[in-house]
């Protein structure tokens, strides 16, 4: 994952007091209407797992708490006079007008350098830290900032450059034992196989990047804590004058306490994190579910097959595709849903003409119509994302590409093997009227 493959942002929640104004998210319905949900509540929540998409911003004026309401009522009862010429209540502004106004407002860029220039005293913040390639040799010792994702603490470690190739610079934390031959083997496999294939599929990382060097830095650490096995952090792709904890490299972090260089698991994680690096460069506003689905697809298409994600989703098929769980325990099922959906999209619609790059550049995770636009190049009869989602859900149940136009199964001619590890057995439904709930874009 971008920043952490297994721990995710939790929504920040606080109770609002009277006259408390908060910025919250308004989400446009996936059905395409302009209905806004949750404009105001006594608990204002900024959530990364809302079932609605198309985020805009609005002010939320929260209602008074009961304590303050009672106090205000007592104050009102103490007045000896009152106005009798009360003006008529103002008419409410139609919600559709408010949404139209918000849509026209200029949004702040999701770019740390531009934000620093706009909102801080650092008006001349540079975009890059240097313009010349790094002059380093094996044996070089460098200090790195590292973030402990569990407690959000930043600390420094020293690491030695153990491999310097044409594509990657491999550093190893001092005091950590790593087999040199295995490290070099992994580096060369990344350079010769994973790097060119992942770029061909998803696009390019920032070149030459914040450090003026086209090579990627990989920091191999002994332990990251919290079960984290690897991560990519965009903060390293800005100068330290913008983020003081930036290492000023295009880089990602590998936990060699959990992953042994030279193994498939190590290479698997490299392919996952490299997609995140590319995705950040190609589309900085991307949604979590689409970004993570693309990274698991990168693992898949680089030859690293695993069923952990998929098995978790198959056991919880009502997991919402277009959201991400608030708690780490929800993550595997969301990984599985995003993985299977992206695998399905690639097999049927995105395996040619730079289809995956088109989806990323069009911000498909936040604009679901981009999936439909791509699919309609081969299926002009496809009407909506809801229809596309339904066909994918049925493919998970039937997995039979011989039905109709093949949309009710995964295409083995493209992918080479079947991704579904579990046979789904339908349950008997008793005769009569039934009532049940299903998540939006859940099966």
mmCIF file of C-alpha atoms in Angstrom, residues 138-145 156-163 170-176 218-222:
data_model
loop_
_atom_site.group_PDB
_atom_site.id
_atom_site.type_symbol
_atom_site.label_atom_id
_atom_site.label_comp_id
_atom_site.label_asym_id
_atom_site.label_seq_id
_atom_site.Cartn_x
_atom_site.Cartn_y
_atom_site.Cartn_z
ATOM 1 C CA UNK A 138 28.973 0.878 -2.511
ATOM 2 C CA UNK A 139 30.049 1.230 1.092
ATOM 3 C CA UNK A 140 28.574 4.727 1.339
ATOM 4 C CA UNK A 141 26.847 5.370 4.687
ATOM 5 C CA UNK A 142 23.726 7.518 4.638
ATOM 6 C CA UNK A 143 21.321 8.669 7.329
ATOM 7 C CA UNK A 144 17.608 8.134 6.621
ATOM 8 C CA UNK A 145 14.454 9.328 8.275
ATOM 9 C CA UNK A 156 16.834 8.238 12.074
ATOM 10 C CA UNK A 157 18.764 5.166 10.993
ATOM 11 C CA UNK A 158 22.108 4.781 9.261
ATOM 12 C CA UNK A 159 22.353 2.462 6.284
ATOM 13 C CA UNK A 160 25.117 1.222 4.010
ATOM 14 C CA UNK A 161 24.877 1.174 0.224
ATOM 15 C CA UNK A 162 25.295 -2.500 -0.659
ATOM 16 C CA UNK A 163 24.310 -2.492 -4.336
ATOM 17 C CA UNK A 170 20.062 -0.953 -2.314
ATOM 18 C CA UNK A 171 20.804 0.291 1.201
ATOM 19 C CA UNK A 172 20.832 -1.958 4.281
ATOM 20 C CA UNK A 173 20.369 -0.655 7.809
ATOM 21 C CA UNK A 174 23.568 -0.869 9.847
ATOM 22 C CA UNK A 175 23.647 -3.910 12.104
ATOM 23 C CA UNK A 176 21.139 -5.867 10.003
ATOM 24 C CA UNK A 218 15.438 0.886 -1.522
ATOM 25 C CA UNK A 219 16.064 0.973 2.228
ATOM 26 C CA UNK A 220 16.186 -2.531 3.737
ATOM 27 C CA UNK A 221 15.403 -2.369 7.454
ATOM 28 C CA UNK A 222 15.481 -4.911 10.248
#
